[in-house]
Amino acid sequence: MSIWINGQPATQLDASDRGLSYGDGLFRTLRLLDGAPLAWRWHWARLQHDCAALRLPCPEAELLLAELAAVSAEWPDAVAKLTLTRGVGPRGYAPPAAPQPTRIVQAGPRVAPPAERYSQGVAVYACALRLGLQPALAGVKHLNRLENVLARAEWQGDEYAEGLLCDSEGWVIEGVMSNLWIRRGRELLTPQLDRCGVSGAARAWVFDTAPKLGYQVREWRLRPADVLAADEAMLCNSLIGFWPIARYQQRRWSVFTASEALNRAWLGPETDTI
């Protein structure tokens, strides 16, 4: 693991950093191939959006790309995490008038998921935890991830590769670490994220890429019953690509045509590294 803080190799963080005290910040998780982040255009768009939502200064893209390349130089296929906090500040919730953000870039070797998760699909756990509604933070990958931590603690072992989360009103929102898509014929649907949830870069990529593969794409409010009735269901994020769902509750799937097409495109020319 290699870690840089504010442009320098480091491993220590000021204990009064607001990211530590209040979760006052955001992060992105990226896959890097030979130092270049996969789907950077979509990551950069989401990073700018999230910084604006939290009123955080957004670093320049060139700076981030240089640091990502440097921190991952040891590994041709790497996983990187980019964290931005509002920086060090006095006690209390009031944000500093002129924040000095903390920028943490870390990377390590990527461990590829088991091949059968792509060829045979994955089993998905139905989480009991319900996501709270907060439109002001909807879509933002902020540092407050306790809901995800508690949801992931609901199951142990290897039977389930992921869990599916609903909000407090029973609408399906996302996976614990991924976004959800279902297929109805040639239409791909993903939950609306206007009240909670995280809008990932791979999710955004689908909106731009799937129409080129012959699919109509839209956001929709989905119940668990809609997932169970789907012709196909899949999970995505920037590290795994697209996992087809083989089992959720009582439903079984064995047709993975959309996930196969998206996985081919994900590592193809449609997903430029810069």
PDB file of C-alpha atoms in Angstrom:
ATOM      1  CA  MET A   1       0.000   0.000   0.000  1.00  0.00           C
ATOM      2  CA  SER A   2       1.263   3.461  -0.930  1.00  0.00           C
ATOM      3  CA  ILE A   3      -0.231   6.602   0.658  1.00  0.00           C
ATOM      4  CA  TRP A   4       0.209  10.264  -0.135  1.00  0.00           C
ATOM      5  CA  ILE A   5      -1.286  13.097   1.919  1.00  0.00           C
ATOM      6  CA  ASN A   6      -1.390  16.536   0.331  1.00  0.00           C
ATOM      7  CA  GLY A   7       1.090  15.549  -2.337  1.00  0.00           C
ATOM      8  CA  GLN A   8       3.689  13.872  -0.105  1.00  0.00           C
ATOM      9  CA  PRO A   9       4.258  10.276   1.032  1.00  0.00           C
ATOM     10  CA  ALA A  10       2.792  10.094   4.532  1.00  0.00           C
ATOM     11  CA  THR A  11       0.831   7.858   6.872  1.00  0.00           C
ATOM     12  CA  GLN A  12      -0.242  10.225   9.674  1.00  0.00           C
ATOM     13  CA  LEU A  13      -3.295  12.495   9.757  1.00  0.00           C
ATOM     14  CA  ASP A  14      -3.990  15.401  12.117  1.00  0.00           C
ATOM     15  CA  ALA A  15      -6.414  14.205  14.807  1.00  0.00           C
ATOM     16  CA  SER A  16      -8.447  17.414  14.437  1.00  0.00           C
ATOM     17  CA  ASP A  17      -9.138  16.810  10.742  1.00  0.00           C
ATOM     18  CA  ARG A  18     -12.859  17.262  10.087  1.00  0.00           C
ATOM     19  CA  GLY A  19     -12.948  14.102   8.012  1.00  0.00           C
ATOM     20  CA  LEU A  20     -12.070  12.188  11.167  1.00  0.00           C
ATOM     21  CA  SER A  21     -14.260  14.216  13.515  1.00  0.00           C
ATOM     22  CA  TYR A  22     -17.429  14.561  11.438  1.00  0.00           C
ATOM     23  CA  GLY A  23     -17.027  12.542   8.262  1.00  0.00           C
ATOM     24  CA  ASP A  24     -16.800  15.944   6.576  1.00  0.00           C
ATOM     25  CA  GLY A  25     -15.550  14.901   3.175  1.00  0.00           C
ATOM     26  CA  LEU A  26     -15.938  12.503   0.290  1.00  0.00           C
ATOM     27  CA  PHE A  27     -14.089   9.760  -1.544  1.00  0.00           C
ATOM     28  CA  ARG A  28     -13.810   7.915  -4.843  1.00  0.00           C
ATOM     29  CA  THR A  29     -12.535   4.394  -5.439  1.00  0.00           C
ATOM     30  CA  LEU A  30     -10.851   3.767  -8.774  1.00  0.00           C
ATOM     31  CA  ARG A  31      -9.171   1.037 -10.781  1.00  0.00           C
ATOM     32  CA  LEU A  32      -5.897   2.070 -12.416  1.00  0.00           C
ATOM     33  CA  LEU A  33      -4.286   0.348 -15.386  1.00  0.00           C
ATOM     34  CA  ASP A  34      -0.608   1.299 -15.723  1.00  0.00           C
ATOM     35  CA  GLY A  35      -1.270   4.378 -13.615  1.00  0.00           C
ATOM     36  CA  ALA A  36      -4.267   5.620 -15.621  1.00  0.00           C
ATOM     37  CA  PRO A  37      -7.704   5.542 -13.947  1.00  0.00           C
ATOM     38  CA  LEU A  38     -10.359   3.533 -15.750  1.00  0.00           C
ATOM     39  CA  ALA A  39     -13.442   5.623 -16.606  1.00  0.00           C
ATOM     40  CA  TRP A  40     -11.753   8.792 -15.390  1.00  0.00           C
ATOM     41  CA  ARG A  41     -14.183  11.060 -17.247  1.00  0.00           C
ATOM     42  CA  TRP A  42     -17.077   9.717 -15.177  1.00  0.00           C
ATOM     43  CA  HIS A  43     -15.124   9.737 -11.910  1.00  0.00           C
ATOM     44  CA  TRP A  44     -14.102  13.342 -12.511  1.00  0.00           C
ATOM     45  CA  ALA A  45     -17.690  14.395 -13.204  1.00  0.00           C
ATOM     46  CA  ARG A  46     -18.903  12.718 -10.015  1.00  0.00           C
ATOM     47  CA  LEU A  47     -16.058  14.228  -7.984  1.00  0.00           C
ATOM     48  CA  GLN A  48     -16.919  17.727  -9.187  1.00  0.00           C
ATOM     49  CA  HIS A  49     -20.600  17.141  -8.406  1.00  0.00           C
ATOM     50  CA  ASP A  50     -19.891  15.827  -4.916  1.00  0.00           C
ATOM     51  CA  CYS A  51     -17.468  18.644  -4.072  1.00  0.00           C
ATOM     52  CA  ALA A  52     -20.103  21.173  -5.112  1.00  0.00           C
ATOM     53  CA  ALA A  53     -22.749  19.412  -3.007  1.00  0.00           C
ATOM     54  CA  LEU A  54     -20.522  19.594   0.089  1.00  0.00           C
ATOM     55  CA  ARG A  55     -19.142  23.057  -0.786  1.00  0.00           C
ATOM     56  CA  LEU A  56     -15.616  21.699  -0.888  1.00  0.00           C
ATOM     57  CA  PRO A  57     -12.924  23.127  -3.175  1.00  0.00           C
ATOM     58  CA  CYS A  58     -12.240  20.578  -5.914  1.00  0.00           C
ATOM     59  CA  PRO A  59      -8.589  19.899  -6.781  1.00  0.00           C
ATOM     60  CA  GLU A  60      -7.428  20.262 -10.381  1.00  0.00           C
ATOM     61  CA  ALA A  61      -7.768  17.129 -12.491  1.00  0.00           C
ATOM     62  CA  GLU A  62      -4.119  17.294 -13.586  1.00  0.00           C
ATOM     63  CA  LEU A  63      -2.954  17.266  -9.968  1.00  0.00           C
ATOM     64  CA  LEU A  64      -5.086  14.246  -9.095  1.00  0.00           C
ATOM     65  CA  LEU A  65      -4.022  12.320 -12.196  1.00  0.00           C
ATOM     66  CA  ALA A  66      -0.351  12.927 -11.431  1.00  0.00           C
ATOM     67  CA  GLU A  67      -0.739  11.776  -7.833  1.00  0.00           C
ATOM     68  CA  LEU A  68      -2.764   8.714  -8.821  1.00  0.00           C
ATOM     69  CA  ALA A  69      -0.065   7.707 -11.301  1.00  0.00           C
ATOM     70  CA  ALA A  70       2.698   8.228  -8.748  1.00  0.00           C
ATOM     71  CA  VAL A  71       1.029   6.389  -5.897  1.00  0.00           C
ATOM     72  CA  SER A  72       0.181   3.350  -8.077  1.00  0.00           C
ATOM     73  CA  ALA A  73       3.482   3.137  -9.969  1.00  0.00           C
ATOM     74  CA  GLU A  74       4.402  -0.256  -8.461  1.00  0.00           C
ATOM     75  CA  TRP A  75       1.327  -2.050  -9.793  1.00  0.00           C
ATOM     76  CA  PRO A  76       0.135  -2.350 -13.419  1.00  0.00           C
ATOM     77  CA  ASP A  77      -3.383  -3.160 -12.167  1.00  0.00           C
ATOM     78  CA  ALA A  78      -4.113  -1.175  -9.018  1.00  0.00           C
ATOM     79  CA  VAL A  79      -6.943  -0.057  -6.762  1.00  0.00           C
ATOM     80  CA  ALA A  80      -6.804   3.552  -5.608  1.00  0.00           C
ATOM     81  CA  LYS A  81      -8.829   5.538  -3.116  1.00  0.00           C
ATOM     82  CA  LEU A  82      -9.033   9.311  -3.340  1.00  0.00           C
ATOM     83  CA  THR A  83     -10.286  11.041  -0.180  1.00  0.00           C
ATOM     84  CA  LEU A  84     -10.974  14.752   0.266  1.00  0.00           C
ATOM     85  CA  THR A  85     -11.839  16.267   3.641  1.00  0.00           C
ATOM     86  CA  ARG A  86     -12.523  19.840   4.698  1.00  0.00           C
ATOM     87  CA  GLY A  87      -9.217  19.714   6.535  1.00  0.00           C
ATOM     88  CA  VAL A  88      -8.234  20.753  10.042  1.00  0.00           C
ATOM     89  CA  GLY A  89     -10.589  23.066  11.886  1.00  0.00           C
ATOM     90  CA  PRO A  90     -11.647  24.206  15.358  1.00  0.00           C
ATOM     91  CA  ARG A  91     -14.142  22.296  17.477  1.00  0.00           C
ATOM     92  CA  GLY A  92     -17.774  22.543  16.445  1.00  0.00           C
ATOM     93  CA  TYR A  93     -19.801  21.776  13.359  1.00  0.00           C
ATOM     94  CA  ALA A  94     -19.447  25.214  11.740  1.00  0.00           C
ATOM     95  CA  PRO A  95     -17.227  24.792   8.660  1.00  0.00           C
ATOM     96  CA  PRO A  96     -14.177  27.048   8.348  1.00  0.00           C
ATOM     97  CA  ALA A  97     -14.757  30.122   6.195  1.00  0.00           C
ATOM     98  CA  ALA A  98     -11.607  29.352   4.195  1.00  0.00           C
ATOM     99  CA  PRO A  99     -11.021  25.588   4.452  1.00  0.00           C
ATOM    100  CA  GLN A 100      -7.676  24.013   3.660  1.00  0.00           C
ATOM    101  CA  PRO A 101      -8.785  20.585   2.381  1.00  0.00           C
ATOM    102  CA  THR A 102      -6.870  17.428   3.138  1.00  0.00           C
ATOM    103  CA  ARG A 103      -6.185  15.282   0.074  1.00  0.00           C
ATOM    104  CA  ILE A 104      -5.372  11.599   0.598  1.00  0.00           C
ATOM    105  CA  VAL A 105      -4.428   9.366  -2.334  1.00  0.00           C
ATOM    106  CA  GLN A 106      -3.658   5.721  -1.648  1.00  0.00           C
ATOM    107  CA  ALA A 107      -3.194   2.665  -3.846  1.00  0.00           C
ATOM    108  CA  GLY A 108      -2.391  -1.020  -3.737  1.00  0.00           C
ATOM    109  CA  PRO A 109      -2.498  -4.056  -6.021  1.00  0.00           C
ATOM    110  CA  ARG A 110      -5.913  -5.071  -7.329  1.00  0.00           C
ATOM    111  CA  VAL A 111      -7.108  -8.569  -6.443  1.00  0.00           C
ATOM    112  CA  ALA A 112      -9.403  -9.766  -9.212  1.00  0.00           C
ATOM    113  CA  PRO A 113     -12.807 -11.137  -8.122  1.00  0.00           C
ATOM    114  CA  PRO A 114     -13.400 -14.856  -8.738  1.00  0.00           C
ATOM    115  CA  ALA A 115     -14.118 -15.503 -12.427  1.00  0.00           C
ATOM    116  CA  GLU A 116     -17.322 -17.403 -11.616  1.00  0.00           C
ATOM    117  CA  ARG A 117     -18.921 -14.215 -10.310  1.00  0.00           C
ATOM    118  CA  TYR A 118     -19.018 -13.066 -13.924  1.00  0.00           C
ATOM    119  CA  SER A 119     -19.797 -16.373 -15.637  1.00  0.00           C
ATOM    120  CA  GLN A 120     -22.225 -17.850 -13.086  1.00  0.00           C
ATOM    121  CA  GLY A 121     -23.498 -14.752 -11.277  1.00  0.00           C
ATOM    122  CA  VAL A 122     -23.671 -13.959  -7.567  1.00  0.00           C
ATOM    123  CA  ALA A 123     -26.080 -14.517  -4.703  1.00  0.00           C
ATOM    124  CA  VAL A 124     -27.357 -11.286  -3.148  1.00  0.00           C
ATOM    125  CA  TYR A 125     -28.503 -10.844   0.448  1.00  0.00           C
ATOM    126  CA  ALA A 126     -31.698  -8.928   1.253  1.00  0.00           C
ATOM    127  CA  CYS A 127     -30.510  -6.459   3.902  1.00  0.00           C
ATOM    128  CA  ALA A 128     -32.796  -5.614   6.820  1.00  0.00           C
ATOM    129  CA  LEU A 129     -31.250  -2.180   7.354  1.00  0.00           C
ATOM    130  CA  ARG A 130     -33.134   0.681   5.695  1.00  0.00           C
ATOM    131  CA  LEU A 131     -31.419   3.752   4.279  1.00  0.00           C
ATOM    132  CA  GLY A 132     -32.498   7.105   5.678  1.00  0.00           C
ATOM    133  CA  LEU A 133     -33.788   9.808   3.337  1.00  0.00           C
ATOM    134  CA  GLN A 134     -31.659  12.928   2.892  1.00  0.00           C
ATOM    135  CA  PRO A 135     -32.044  14.610  -0.517  1.00  0.00           C
ATOM    136  CA  ALA A 136     -29.239  17.106   0.204  1.00  0.00           C
ATOM    137  CA  LEU A 137     -26.729  14.235   0.243  1.00  0.00           C
ATOM    138  CA  ALA A 138     -28.408  11.937  -2.286  1.00  0.00           C
ATOM    139  CA  GLY A 139     -25.929  10.533  -4.776  1.00  0.00           C
ATOM    140  CA  VAL A 140     -22.895  11.891  -2.906  1.00  0.00           C
ATOM    141  CA  LYS A 141     -20.119   9.469  -1.944  1.00  0.00           C
ATOM    142  CA  HIS A 142     -19.484  11.196   1.376  1.00  0.00           C
ATOM    143  CA  LEU A 143     -17.474   9.805   4.267  1.00  0.00           C
ATOM    144  CA  ASN A 144     -20.508   8.972   6.435  1.00  0.00           C
ATOM    145  CA  ARG A 145     -20.894   5.290   5.541  1.00  0.00           C
ATOM    146  CA  LEU A 146     -22.225   3.799   8.786  1.00  0.00           C
ATOM    147  CA  GLU A 147     -25.360   2.525   7.064  1.00  0.00           C
ATOM    148  CA  ASN A 148     -23.180   0.505   4.702  1.00  0.00           C
ATOM    149  CA  VAL A 149     -21.028  -0.775   7.565  1.00  0.00           C
ATOM    150  CA  LEU A 150     -24.062  -1.970   9.539  1.00  0.00           C
ATOM    151  CA  ALA A 151     -25.665  -3.496   6.456  1.00  0.00           C
ATOM    152  CA  ARG A 152     -22.498  -5.403   5.566  1.00  0.00           C
ATOM    153  CA  ALA A 153     -22.373  -6.797   9.117  1.00  0.00           C
ATOM    154  CA  GLU A 154     -25.699  -8.582   8.512  1.00  0.00           C
ATOM    155  CA  TRP A 155     -24.092 -11.559   6.788  1.00  0.00           C
ATOM    156  CA  GLN A 156     -20.848 -13.487   7.067  1.00  0.00           C
ATOM    157  CA  GLY A 157     -19.120 -16.051   4.924  1.00  0.00           C
ATOM    158  CA  ASP A 158     -18.973 -16.515   1.171  1.00  0.00           C
ATOM    159  CA  GLU A 159     -22.576 -17.427   0.355  1.00  0.00           C
ATOM    160  CA  TYR A 160     -23.451 -13.848  -0.588  1.00  0.00           C
ATOM    161  CA  ALA A 161     -21.200 -11.586  -2.634  1.00  0.00           C
ATOM    162  CA  GLU A 162     -23.268  -8.455  -1.982  1.00  0.00           C
ATOM    163  CA  GLY A 163     -26.369  -7.156  -0.209  1.00  0.00           C
ATOM    164  CA  LEU A 164     -29.271  -5.138  -1.581  1.00  0.00           C
ATOM    165  CA  LEU A 165     -30.515  -2.085   0.330  1.00  0.00           C
ATOM    166  CA  CYS A 166     -33.955  -0.456   0.416  1.00  0.00           C
ATOM    167  CA  ASP A 167     -34.805   2.954   1.831  1.00  0.00           C
ATOM    168  CA  SER A 168     -37.102   3.629   4.787  1.00  0.00           C
ATOM    169  CA  GLU A 169     -40.119   3.558   2.452  1.00  0.00           C
ATOM    170  CA  GLY A 170     -39.247   0.181   0.959  1.00  0.00           C
ATOM    171  CA  TRP A 171     -37.873   1.325  -2.415  1.00  0.00           C
ATOM    172  CA  VAL A 172     -34.813  -0.531  -3.682  1.00  0.00           C
ATOM    173  CA  ILE A 173     -31.828   1.842  -3.800  1.00  0.00           C
ATOM    174  CA  GLU A 174     -28.475   0.101  -4.275  1.00  0.00           C
ATOM    175  CA  GLY A 175     -26.073  -2.595  -3.203  1.00  0.00           C
ATOM    176  CA  VAL A 176     -23.947  -2.173  -0.096  1.00  0.00           C
ATOM    177  CA  MET A 177     -20.939  -1.415  -2.332  1.00  0.00           C
ATOM    178  CA  SER A 178     -22.524  -1.199  -5.763  1.00  0.00           C
ATOM    179  CA  ASN A 179     -25.290   0.188  -7.934  1.00  0.00           C
ATOM    180  CA  LEU A 180     -28.155  -1.955  -9.204  1.00  0.00           C
ATOM    181  CA  TRP A 181     -29.505  -2.426 -12.722  1.00  0.00           C
ATOM    182  CA  ILE A 182     -32.361  -4.612 -13.906  1.00  0.00           C
ATOM    183  CA  ARG A 183     -33.268  -5.522 -17.473  1.00  0.00           C
ATOM    184  CA  ARG A 184     -36.751  -5.703 -18.969  1.00  0.00           C
ATOM    185  CA  GLY A 185     -36.373  -6.770 -22.566  1.00  0.00           C
ATOM    186  CA  ARG A 186     -34.074  -4.161 -24.143  1.00  0.00           C
ATOM    187  CA  GLU A 187     -34.584  -1.652 -21.336  1.00  0.00           C
ATOM    188  CA  LEU A 188     -32.181  -1.155 -18.418  1.00  0.00           C
ATOM    189  CA  LEU A 189     -33.578   0.386 -15.240  1.00  0.00           C
ATOM    190  CA  THR A 190     -31.678   1.656 -12.201  1.00  0.00           C
ATOM    191  CA  PRO A 191     -33.137   3.055  -8.957  1.00  0.00           C
ATOM    192  CA  GLN A 192     -33.635   6.791  -8.673  1.00  0.00           C
ATOM    193  CA  LEU A 193     -31.106   8.305  -6.270  1.00  0.00           C
ATOM    194  CA  ASP A 194     -32.788  11.623  -5.545  1.00  0.00           C
ATOM    195  CA  ARG A 195     -33.349  10.958  -1.820  1.00  0.00           C
ATOM    196  CA  CYS A 196     -30.483   8.676  -0.763  1.00  0.00           C
ATOM    197  CA  GLY A 197     -27.858   6.334  -2.145  1.00  0.00           C
ATOM    198  CA  VAL A 198     -24.531   6.750  -3.925  1.00  0.00           C
ATOM    199  CA  SER A 199     -24.295   7.520  -7.629  1.00  0.00           C
ATOM    200  CA  GLY A 200     -21.210   5.679  -8.827  1.00  0.00           C
ATOM    201  CA  ALA A 201     -19.014   6.299 -11.851  1.00  0.00           C
ATOM    202  CA  ALA A 202     -19.846   2.917 -13.394  1.00  0.00           C
ATOM    203  CA  ARG A 203     -23.557   3.734 -13.075  1.00  0.00           C
ATOM    204  CA  ALA A 204     -22.998   7.022 -14.900  1.00  0.00           C
ATOM    205  CA  TRP A 205     -20.989   5.195 -17.560  1.00  0.00           C
ATOM    206  CA  VAL A 206     -23.954   2.911 -18.306  1.00  0.00           C
ATOM    207  CA  PHE A 207     -26.151   5.896 -19.174  1.00  0.00           C
ATOM    208  CA  ASP A 208     -23.633   6.924 -21.844  1.00  0.00           C
ATOM    209  CA  THR A 209     -22.654   3.466 -23.102  1.00  0.00           C
ATOM    210  CA  ALA A 210     -25.689   1.151 -22.963  1.00  0.00           C
ATOM    211  CA  PRO A 211     -27.631   3.031 -25.702  1.00  0.00           C
ATOM    212  CA  LYS A 212     -24.704   2.303 -28.058  1.00  0.00           C
ATOM    213  CA  LEU A 213     -25.230  -1.391 -27.263  1.00  0.00           C
ATOM    214  CA  GLY A 214     -28.917  -1.243 -28.158  1.00  0.00           C
ATOM    215  CA  TYR A 215     -30.436  -0.699 -24.718  1.00  0.00           C
ATOM    216  CA  GLN A 216     -32.774   2.021 -23.525  1.00  0.00           C
ATOM    217  CA  VAL A 217     -31.718   3.356 -20.130  1.00  0.00           C
ATOM    218  CA  ARG A 218     -33.655   5.188 -17.434  1.00  0.00           C
ATOM    219  CA  GLU A 219     -33.987   5.754 -13.709  1.00  0.00           C
ATOM    220  CA  TRP A 220     -37.072   4.326 -12.036  1.00  0.00           C
ATOM    221  CA  ARG A 221     -38.521   3.748  -8.601  1.00  0.00           C
ATOM    222  CA  LEU A 222     -38.178   0.026  -7.983  1.00  0.00           C
ATOM    223  CA  ARG A 223     -39.665  -2.281  -5.383  1.00  0.00           C
ATOM    224  CA  PRO A 224     -38.097  -5.643  -4.506  1.00  0.00           C
ATOM    225  CA  ALA A 225     -40.929  -7.207  -6.529  1.00  0.00           C
ATOM    226  CA  ASP A 226     -39.668  -5.355  -9.615  1.00  0.00           C
ATOM    227  CA  VAL A 227     -36.236  -6.876  -9.148  1.00  0.00           C
ATOM    228  CA  LEU A 228     -37.746 -10.334  -8.755  1.00  0.00           C
ATOM    229  CA  ALA A 229     -39.768  -9.889 -11.951  1.00  0.00           C
ATOM    230  CA  ALA A 230     -36.814  -8.684 -14.042  1.00  0.00           C
ATOM    231  CA  ASP A 231     -35.417 -10.602 -17.002  1.00  0.00           C
ATOM    232  CA  GLU A 232     -31.947  -9.941 -15.641  1.00  0.00           C
ATOM    233  CA  ALA A 233     -30.364  -8.089 -12.720  1.00  0.00           C
ATOM    234  CA  MET A 234     -26.812  -6.943 -12.128  1.00  0.00           C
ATOM    235  CA  LEU A 235     -24.567  -4.954  -9.802  1.00  0.00           C
ATOM    236  CA  CYS A 236     -21.805  -2.576 -10.817  1.00  0.00           C
ATOM    237  CA  ASN A 237     -18.973  -0.488  -9.490  1.00  0.00           C
ATOM    238  CA  SER A 238     -15.644   0.732 -10.788  1.00  0.00           C
ATOM    239  CA  LEU A 239     -13.644  -2.144  -9.324  1.00  0.00           C
ATOM    240  CA  ILE A 240     -15.810  -5.141 -10.184  1.00  0.00           C
ATOM    241  CA  GLY A 241     -17.348  -4.009 -13.453  1.00  0.00           C
ATOM    242  CA  PHE A 242     -20.687  -5.818 -13.722  1.00  0.00           C
ATOM    243  CA  TRP A 243     -21.740  -8.841 -11.685  1.00  0.00           C
ATOM    244  CA  PRO A 244     -24.873 -10.614 -12.872  1.00  0.00           C
ATOM    245  CA  ILE A 245     -27.219 -11.606 -10.065  1.00  0.00           C
ATOM    246  CA  ALA A 246     -27.945 -15.338 -10.055  1.00  0.00           C
ATOM    247  CA  ARG A 247     -30.007 -15.436  -6.840  1.00  0.00           C
ATOM    248  CA  TYR A 248     -31.984 -12.886  -4.836  1.00  0.00           C
ATOM    249  CA  GLN A 249     -34.582 -14.058  -2.313  1.00  0.00           C
ATOM    250  CA  GLN A 250     -36.550 -16.826  -4.054  1.00  0.00           C
ATOM    251  CA  ARG A 251     -35.640 -15.781  -7.605  1.00  0.00           C
ATOM    252  CA  ARG A 252     -32.988 -17.429  -9.784  1.00  0.00           C
ATOM    253  CA  TRP A 253     -31.482 -16.070 -13.008  1.00  0.00           C
ATOM    254  CA  SER A 254     -29.285 -17.763 -15.602  1.00  0.00           C
ATOM    255  CA  VAL A 255     -29.454 -15.307 -18.544  1.00  0.00           C
ATOM    256  CA  PHE A 256     -26.757 -12.639 -18.295  1.00  0.00           C
ATOM    257  CA  THR A 257     -26.770 -11.030 -21.743  1.00  0.00           C
ATOM    258  CA  ALA A 258     -26.698  -7.384 -20.628  1.00  0.00           C
ATOM    259  CA  SER A 259     -24.008  -7.855 -17.989  1.00  0.00           C
ATOM    260  CA  GLU A 260     -21.848  -9.745 -20.485  1.00  0.00           C
ATOM    261  CA  ALA A 261     -22.201  -6.959 -23.053  1.00  0.00           C
ATOM    262  CA  LEU A 262     -21.457  -4.267 -20.483  1.00  0.00           C
ATOM    263  CA  ASN A 263     -18.414  -6.107 -19.143  1.00  0.00           C
ATOM    264  CA  ARG A 264     -16.988  -6.388 -22.657  1.00  0.00           C
ATOM    265  CA  ALA A 265     -17.522  -2.669 -23.216  1.00  0.00           C
ATOM    266  CA  TRP A 266     -16.214  -1.730 -19.757  1.00  0.00           C
ATOM    267  CA  LEU A 267     -12.690  -2.852 -20.629  1.00  0.00           C
ATOM    268  CA  GLY A 268     -13.016  -1.805 -24.272  1.00  0.00           C
ATOM    269  CA  PRO A 269     -12.522   1.444 -26.178  1.00  0.00           C
ATOM    270  CA  GLU A 270     -15.764   2.927 -24.803  1.00  0.00           C
ATOM    271  CA  THR A 271     -14.075   3.308 -21.410  1.00  0.00           C
ATOM    272  CA  ASP A 272     -11.046   5.461 -22.109  1.00  0.00           C
ATOM    273  CA  THR A 273      -8.579   5.609 -19.253  1.00  0.00           C
ATOM    274  CA  ILE A 274      -8.139   9.386 -19.478  1.00  0.00           C
TER     275      ILE A 274
END
